[in-house]
CSV table of C-alpha atoms in Angstrom, one decimal:
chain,number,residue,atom,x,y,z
A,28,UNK,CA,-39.1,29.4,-12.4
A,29,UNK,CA,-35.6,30.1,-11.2
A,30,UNK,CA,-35.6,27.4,-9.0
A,31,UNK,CA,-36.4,25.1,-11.6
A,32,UNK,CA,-33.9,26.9,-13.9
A,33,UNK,CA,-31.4,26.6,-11.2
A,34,UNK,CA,-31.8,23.1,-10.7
A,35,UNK,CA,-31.8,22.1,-14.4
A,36,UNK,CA,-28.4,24.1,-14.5
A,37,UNK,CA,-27.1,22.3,-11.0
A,38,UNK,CA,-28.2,18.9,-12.9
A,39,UNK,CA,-26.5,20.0,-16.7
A,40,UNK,CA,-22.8,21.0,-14.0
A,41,UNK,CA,-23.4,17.6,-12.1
A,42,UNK,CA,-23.9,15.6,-15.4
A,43,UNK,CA,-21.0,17.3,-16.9
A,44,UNK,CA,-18.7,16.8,-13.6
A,45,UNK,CA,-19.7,13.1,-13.8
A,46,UNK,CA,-18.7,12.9,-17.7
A,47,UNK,CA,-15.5,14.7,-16.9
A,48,UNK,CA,-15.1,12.4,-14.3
A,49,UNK,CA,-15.7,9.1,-16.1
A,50,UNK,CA,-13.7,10.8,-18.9
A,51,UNK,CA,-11.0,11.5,-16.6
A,52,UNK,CA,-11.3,7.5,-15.1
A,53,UNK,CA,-10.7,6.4,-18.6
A,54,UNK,CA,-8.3,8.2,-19.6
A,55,UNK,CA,-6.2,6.8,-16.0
A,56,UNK,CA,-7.2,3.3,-17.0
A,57,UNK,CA,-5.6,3.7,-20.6
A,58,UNK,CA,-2.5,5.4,-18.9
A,59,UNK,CA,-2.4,2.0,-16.4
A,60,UNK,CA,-2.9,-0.4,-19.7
A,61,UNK,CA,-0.1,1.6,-21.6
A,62,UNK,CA,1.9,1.5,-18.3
A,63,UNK,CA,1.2,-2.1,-18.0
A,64,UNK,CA,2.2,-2.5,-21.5
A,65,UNK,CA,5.2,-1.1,-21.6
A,66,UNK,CA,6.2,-3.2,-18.4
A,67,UNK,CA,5.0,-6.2,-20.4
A,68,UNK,CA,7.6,-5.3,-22.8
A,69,UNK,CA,10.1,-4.8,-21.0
A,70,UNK,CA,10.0,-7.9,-19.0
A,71,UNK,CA,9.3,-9.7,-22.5
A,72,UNK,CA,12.8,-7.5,-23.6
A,73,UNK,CA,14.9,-9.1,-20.0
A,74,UNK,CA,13.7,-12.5,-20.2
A,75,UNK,CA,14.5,-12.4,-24.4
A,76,UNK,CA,18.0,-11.0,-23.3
A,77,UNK,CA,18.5,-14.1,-20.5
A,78,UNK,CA,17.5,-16.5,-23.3
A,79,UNK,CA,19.9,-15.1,-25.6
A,80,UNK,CA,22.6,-14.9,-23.0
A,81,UNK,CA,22.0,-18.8,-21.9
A,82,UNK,CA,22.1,-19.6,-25.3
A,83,UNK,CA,25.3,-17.6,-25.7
A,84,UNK,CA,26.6,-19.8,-22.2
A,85,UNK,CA,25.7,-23.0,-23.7
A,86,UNK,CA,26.9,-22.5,-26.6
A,87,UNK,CA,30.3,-21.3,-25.1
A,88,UNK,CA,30.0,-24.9,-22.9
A,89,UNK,CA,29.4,-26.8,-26.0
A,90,UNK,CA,32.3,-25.5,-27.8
A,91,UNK,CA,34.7,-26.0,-24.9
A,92,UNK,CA,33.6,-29.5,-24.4
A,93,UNK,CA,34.1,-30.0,-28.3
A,94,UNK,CA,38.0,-28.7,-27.8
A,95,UNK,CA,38.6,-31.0,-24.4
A,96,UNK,CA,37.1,-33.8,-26.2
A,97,UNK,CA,39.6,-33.3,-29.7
A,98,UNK,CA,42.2,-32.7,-27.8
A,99,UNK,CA,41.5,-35.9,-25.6
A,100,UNK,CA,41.5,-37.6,-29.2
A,101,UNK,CA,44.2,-35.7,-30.6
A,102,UNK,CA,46.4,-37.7,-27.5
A,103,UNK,CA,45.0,-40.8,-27.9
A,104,UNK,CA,46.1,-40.6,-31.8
A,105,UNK,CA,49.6,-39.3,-30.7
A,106,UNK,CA,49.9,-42.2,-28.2
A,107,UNK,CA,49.1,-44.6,-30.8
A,108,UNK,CA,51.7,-43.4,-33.2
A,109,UNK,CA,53.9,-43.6,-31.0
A,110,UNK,CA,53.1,-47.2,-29.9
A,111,UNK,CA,52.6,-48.3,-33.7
A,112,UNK,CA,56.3,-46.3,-34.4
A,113,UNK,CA,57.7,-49.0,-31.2
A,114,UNK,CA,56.1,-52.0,-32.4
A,115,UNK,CA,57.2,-50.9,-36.3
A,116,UNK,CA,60.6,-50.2,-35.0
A,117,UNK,CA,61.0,-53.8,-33.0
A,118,UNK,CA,59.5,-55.6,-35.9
A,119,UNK,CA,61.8,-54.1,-38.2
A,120,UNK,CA,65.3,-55.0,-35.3
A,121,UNK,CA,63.3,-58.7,-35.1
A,122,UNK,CA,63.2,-58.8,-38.9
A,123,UNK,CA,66.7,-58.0,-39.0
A,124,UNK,CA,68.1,-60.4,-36.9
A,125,UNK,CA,66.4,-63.3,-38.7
A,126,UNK,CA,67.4,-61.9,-42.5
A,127,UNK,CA,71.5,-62.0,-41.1
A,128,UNK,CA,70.7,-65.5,-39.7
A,129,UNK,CA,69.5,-66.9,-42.4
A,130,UNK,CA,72.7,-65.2,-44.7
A,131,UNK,CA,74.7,-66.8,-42.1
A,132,UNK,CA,73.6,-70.4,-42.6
């Protein structure tokens, strides 16, 4: 009977080593999945901060593009004062000349 007794006991440490075991197995795989996890996030955290900081450029390239283009406009506008200001100015010497000619005749 000891040897039986033995063996059941041998049997009950070697069940309980294998429990522990798979117990210990799990518990590795959830440290893996949390590790795993927390990469996940962190990766989803860099590419959210690249997004946001393209954003950020584009908006940047938008904006400067806006102020080349008004200022491109803002020229154009200054040129054609100026041009309309000449042509005013020459129609208004022309429009002389022919009032004092015609209080000459």
């Amino acid at each position: 009977m000891l040897a039986a007794e033995a063996s059941v006991k041998r049997r009950g440490k070697d069940g309980e080593c294998l429990r522990s075991e798979k117990k210990r197995r799990q518990e590795d795989e959830i440290d893996v999945d949390l590790d795993l996890s927390s990469d996940i996030k962190g990766i989803i955290s860099a590419l959210n901060q690249i997004r946001d900081k393209a954003q950020k450029d584009e908006q940047k390239k938008n904006e400067e593009t806006i102020r080349s283009v008004a200022s491109e406009i803002k020229s154009m506008i200054d040129d054609a004062k100026s041009k309309f200001e000449k042509e005013r100015q020459s129609f208004h010497k022309a429009l002389s000349r022919v009032l004092k000619s015609m209080k000459v005749l």
